[in-house]
GROMACS .gro file of C-alpha atoms in nm:
model
   72
    1GLY     CA    1   0.300  -1.164  -2.119
    2TYR     CA    2   0.241  -0.885  -1.878
    3GLU     CA    3  -0.048  -0.828  -1.646
    4TYR     CA    4  -0.143  -0.515  -1.455
    5LYS     CA    5  -0.266  -0.514  -1.097
    6LEU     CA    6  -0.368  -0.208  -0.898
    7ILE     CA    7  -0.214  -0.241  -0.553
    8ALA     CA    8  -0.262   0.015  -0.277
    9VAL     CA    9   0.036   0.035  -0.045
   10ASP     CA   10   0.134   0.235   0.262
   11LEU     CA   11   0.391   0.499   0.164
   12GLU     CA   12   0.608   0.400   0.461
   13LYS     CA   13   0.662   0.045   0.330
   14THR     CA   14   1.006  -0.043   0.195
   15MET     CA   15   1.055  -0.185  -0.153
   16ASP     CA   16   1.109  -0.529   0.007
   17GLU     CA   17   0.778  -0.496   0.191
   18PHE     CA   18   0.603  -0.376  -0.126
   19ALA     CA   19   0.748  -0.669  -0.322
   20GLN     CA   20   0.620  -0.909  -0.054
   21ILE     CA   21   0.270  -0.759  -0.075
   22CYS     CA   22   0.278  -0.821  -0.451
   23ALA     CA   23   0.414  -1.173  -0.401
   24ASP     CA   24   0.136  -1.256  -0.155
   25ILE     CA   25  -0.114  -1.176  -0.431
   26MET     CA   26   0.057  -1.340  -0.728
   27VAL     CA   27   0.311  -1.605  -0.631
   28GLY     CA   28   0.159  -1.949  -0.640
   29CYS     CA   29  -0.138  -1.827  -0.845
   30GLU     CA   30   0.006  -1.651  -1.148
   31VAL     CA   31   0.381  -1.683  -1.086
   32ARG     CA   32   0.576  -1.988  -0.974
   33PRO     CA   33   0.750  -1.953  -0.636
   34LYS     CA   34   1.128  -1.930  -0.655
   35PRO     CA   35   1.260  -2.008  -0.306
   36GLY     CA   36   1.587  -1.840  -0.219
   37ARG     CA   37   1.548  -1.569  -0.484
   38VAL     CA   38   1.504  -1.201  -0.397
   39LEU     CA   39   1.214  -0.996  -0.530
   40ARG     CA   40   1.308  -0.654  -0.666
   41VAL     CA   41   1.103  -0.350  -0.768
   42ARG     CA   42   1.173  -0.101  -1.046
   43ARG     CA   43   0.976   0.158  -1.238
   44GLN     CA   44   0.870   0.015  -1.573
   45GLU     CA   45   1.089   0.254  -1.775
   46ASP     CA   46   1.397   0.215  -1.552
   47ASP     CA   47   1.673  -0.041  -1.599
   48GLU     CA   48   1.783  -0.058  -1.236
   49PRO     CA   49   1.573  -0.161  -0.937
   50HIS     CA   50   1.506   0.066  -0.641
   51PRO     CA   51   1.719   0.003  -0.331
   52ARG     CA   52   1.553  -0.267  -0.123
   53ASP     CA   53   1.533  -0.046   0.188
   54MET     CA   54   1.393   0.259   0.001
   55LYS     CA   55   1.048   0.365   0.119
   56VAL     CA   56   0.769   0.391  -0.136
   57ARG     CA   57   0.733   0.758  -0.032
   58ASP     CA   58   1.090   0.827  -0.150
   59ALA     CA   59   1.062   0.653  -0.489
   60GLY     CA   60   0.915   0.955  -0.667
   61TRP     CA   61   0.632   0.752  -0.815
   62ILE     CA   62   0.326   0.922  -0.956
   63GLU     CA   63  -0.012   0.821  -0.812
   64VAL     CA   64  -0.067   0.527  -1.048
   65GLU     CA   65   0.291   0.432  -1.137
   66SER     CA   66   0.369   0.129  -1.350
   67VAL     CA   67   0.628  -0.083  -1.171
   68VAL     CA   68   0.780  -0.421  -1.235
   69VAL     CA   69   0.825  -0.671  -0.951
   70TYR     CA   70   1.058  -0.954  -1.046
   71TYR     CA   71   1.289  -1.219  -0.908
   72GLU     CA   72   1.655  -1.127  -0.915
   0.00000   0.00000   0.00000
């Protein structure tokens, strides 16, 4: 199942940094760690993830955007 978390993040963070912020909250508590795997971020309605070096500011998200953070 899915779970929603509200996470405030600096707009200058990259998608990799944002994914790490999410991982620090959830991995080991609600999600099993997967060493060696890369976390990716995509908008909920998109099929493709954002580029890993894209800044949150440049993603075009609305103020409370639904995103998916997942292991690739």
